[in-house]
Amino acid sequence: SINLFSYLPMYIIDQHSNLQQSVTEKEYRELVAASVDATLFNDWPWLKLSCRHSTAGDFCFITCRTQGDNRLIAFMGLALFQEKLYGLPVIAARFPQYPLGDRIGMLIHPDHSNVWEDILAFIFAGKKRAWNIMIWDEWVDSAGLRQRAEAFAAKHHRGLLIKKSSSCPVVTIE
């Protein structure tokens, strides 16, 4: 575990390459239930199934927990794929549900939405980063995380391109 953020000592951000080492099913489901943008494709069975059948070479599961009671307040999974973009070989970090998931929410507890920039700092610090590019297809964002990510990247001179290629309405089923 690393606490990179001395100004926020109440959080610990960590990364694991194994889903079971990063979270338990119970705490993951609690976070999904609390997260504003969570969808069916964020649910535990879908995530496990996607990881089990993925063609990804490796995984990176980023967790953010409260200091003290060690409560999971944010989770981001990334699957690493060897791809060619515009003829160039890259390692792309995508959501683990790719290509089996549609409309994937970023899992951040609404009481702790301020950790988003800390997660971005952790990702961009990248001492253990094993990818060249991140492609977050089908990202659901009603909390303004895209705009905050763009502002963070601009402020810290980090390369970030977010291209919205489609939009569809959110329909509730009762």
Coordinates of C-alpha atoms in Angstrom, one line a residue:
S1 CA 0.0 0.0 0.0
I2 CA 1.1 3.5 -0.8
N3 CA -0.2 6.7 0.6
L4 CA 1.0 9.2 -2.0
F5 CA -1.1 12.1 -0.8
S6 CA 0.1 13.7 2.4
Y7 CA -2.7 16.3 2.2
L8 CA -5.3 13.5 2.3
P9 CA -3.9 11.0 4.9
M10 CA -7.4 9.5 5.4
Y11 CA -7.2 7.5 2.1
I12 CA -5.0 4.7 0.9
I13 CA -4.9 4.0 -2.8
D14 CA -3.5 0.6 -3.9
Q15 CA -3.3 -1.6 -6.9
H16 CA -3.5 -5.4 -7.4
S17 CA -3.3 -7.7 -10.4
N18 CA -5.8 -10.1 -9.0
L19 CA -9.5 -9.3 -8.4
Q20 CA -9.8 -11.5 -5.3
Q21 CA -6.8 -9.9 -3.7
S22 CA -8.2 -6.4 -4.3
V23 CA -11.8 -6.7 -3.0
T24 CA -14.3 -9.0 -1.5
E25 CA -17.6 -9.6 -3.2
K26 CA -19.5 -8.1 -0.2
E27 CA -17.6 -4.8 -0.1
Y28 CA -17.7 -4.6 -3.9
R29 CA -21.5 -5.1 -4.0
E30 CA -21.9 -2.4 -1.3
L31 CA -19.9 0.1 -3.4
V32 CA -21.9 -0.8 -6.5
A33 CA -25.1 -0.2 -4.6
A34 CA -23.9 3.2 -3.3
S35 CA -22.3 4.4 -6.6
V36 CA -24.4 6.8 -8.7
D37 CA -23.4 5.5 -12.1
A38 CA -23.2 1.8 -11.4
T39 CA -25.0 -0.4 -13.9
L40 CA -25.7 -4.1 -14.4
F41 CA -22.3 -4.3 -16.1
N42 CA -20.6 -3.2 -12.9
D43 CA -22.2 -6.0 -10.9
W44 CA -19.9 -8.6 -9.3
P45 CA -21.0 -11.6 -11.4
W46 CA -20.6 -9.6 -14.6
L47 CA -17.1 -8.4 -13.5
K48 CA -16.0 -11.9 -12.5
L49 CA -17.3 -13.4 -15.7
S50 CA -15.7 -10.7 -17.9
C51 CA -12.3 -11.2 -16.2
R52 CA -12.5 -15.0 -16.5
H53 CA -13.2 -14.9 -20.2
S54 CA -11.1 -11.9 -21.1
T55 CA -8.4 -12.0 -23.7
A56 CA -6.5 -9.4 -21.7
G57 CA -2.9 -10.1 -20.9
D58 CA -3.0 -8.7 -17.4
F59 CA -5.3 -6.7 -15.0
C60 CA -4.8 -3.8 -12.7
F61 CA -7.4 -3.2 -10.0
I62 CA -7.1 0.1 -8.3
T63 CA -8.8 0.5 -4.9
C64 CA -9.2 3.4 -2.6
R65 CA -10.0 2.7 1.1
T66 CA -10.5 4.8 4.2
Q67 CA -7.6 4.9 6.6
G68 CA -8.6 3.2 9.9
D69 CA -11.7 1.2 9.1
N70 CA -10.3 0.1 5.6
R71 CA -13.7 0.7 3.9
L72 CA -13.8 0.5 0.1
I73 CA -14.8 3.8 -1.3
A74 CA -13.6 3.6 -4.9
F75 CA -12.7 0.9 -7.3
M76 CA -11.4 1.0 -10.9
G77 CA -10.5 -2.1 -12.8
L78 CA -8.4 -2.0 -15.9
A79 CA -7.6 -4.9 -18.3
L80 CA -4.5 -4.6 -20.4
F81 CA -4.8 -5.6 -24.1
Q82 CA -2.0 -5.7 -26.7
E83 CA -3.5 -3.8 -29.7
K84 CA -2.6 -1.9 -32.7
L85 CA -3.9 1.7 -33.0
Y86 CA -3.2 3.4 -36.3
G87 CA -0.7 0.6 -37.0
L88 CA 1.3 1.2 -33.8
P89 CA 1.6 -1.5 -31.2
V90 CA 0.3 -0.4 -27.8
I91 CA -0.9 -1.8 -24.5
A92 CA -4.3 -0.4 -24.0
A93 CA -5.9 -0.2 -20.5
R94 CA -9.7 -0.7 -20.8
F95 CA -12.4 -1.6 -18.4
P96 CA -12.3 -5.3 -17.5
Q97 CA -15.8 -5.7 -18.9
Y98 CA -14.6 -4.9 -22.4
P99 CA -15.9 -6.1 -24.9
L100 CA -18.6 -7.8 -22.9
G101 CA -19.9 -4.7 -21.1
D102 CA -22.0 -1.7 -22.1
R103 CA -22.4 1.5 -20.0
I104 CA -19.9 1.0 -17.2
G105 CA -19.9 3.4 -14.3
M106 CA -16.9 4.6 -12.3
L107 CA -17.3 3.2 -8.8
I108 CA -16.9 6.0 -6.3
H109 CA -18.9 6.3 -3.1
P110 CA -20.9 9.6 -3.3
D111 CA -19.7 10.6 0.1
H112 CA -16.1 10.5 -1.1
S113 CA -16.3 11.9 -4.6
N114 CA -13.2 14.1 -3.8
V115 CA -11.0 11.0 -4.2
W116 CA -11.3 11.1 -8.0
E117 CA -8.4 13.5 -8.5
D118 CA -6.3 11.3 -6.1
I119 CA -7.1 8.3 -8.2
L120 CA -6.1 10.2 -11.3
A121 CA -2.8 11.3 -9.6
F122 CA -2.2 7.6 -8.8
I123 CA -2.9 6.5 -12.3
F124 CA -0.7 9.2 -13.9
A125 CA 2.1 8.7 -11.4
G126 CA 2.4 5.3 -12.9
K127 CA 5.6 3.9 -11.5
K128 CA 4.1 0.4 -12.0
R129 CA 2.0 1.5 -15.0
A130 CA 2.1 -1.2 -17.8
W131 CA 0.1 0.6 -20.5
N132 CA 0.6 3.2 -23.1
I133 CA -3.0 4.4 -23.5
M134 CA -6.3 4.1 -21.6
I135 CA -9.5 3.6 -23.6
W136 CA -12.6 3.9 -21.4
D137 CA -15.4 2.7 -23.8
E138 CA -19.0 3.0 -22.7
W139 CA -18.2 5.1 -19.6
V140 CA -21.3 6.3 -17.8
D141 CA -20.7 9.7 -16.2
S142 CA -23.5 11.7 -14.5
A143 CA -21.2 13.1 -11.8
G144 CA -18.9 15.3 -14.0
L145 CA -15.9 13.0 -13.6
R146 CA -14.9 13.5 -17.3
Q147 CA -14.7 17.2 -16.9
R148 CA -12.7 16.8 -13.7
A149 CA -10.3 14.4 -15.4
E150 CA -9.8 16.9 -18.2
A151 CA -9.1 19.7 -15.7
F152 CA -6.7 17.6 -13.7
A153 CA -4.8 16.6 -16.9
A154 CA -4.5 20.2 -18.1
K155 CA -3.4 21.4 -14.7
H156 CA -0.7 18.7 -14.3
H157 CA 0.3 18.7 -18.0
R158 CA -0.8 15.1 -18.6
G159 CA -1.9 13.8 -22.0
L160 CA -5.6 13.0 -21.9
L161 CA -8.1 12.8 -24.7
I162 CA -11.7 12.1 -24.0
K163 CA -13.8 11.7 -27.1
K164 CA -17.5 11.1 -26.7
S165 CA -18.6 9.1 -29.7
S166 CA -22.2 8.3 -28.8
S167 CA -24.9 9.0 -26.3
C168 CA -28.0 7.2 -25.2
P169 CA -30.7 7.9 -22.6
V170 CA -30.7 6.4 -19.2
V171 CA -34.0 4.6 -18.7
T172 CA -35.1 3.3 -15.3
I173 CA -36.9 -0.1 -15.1
E174 CA -39.5 -0.4 -12.4

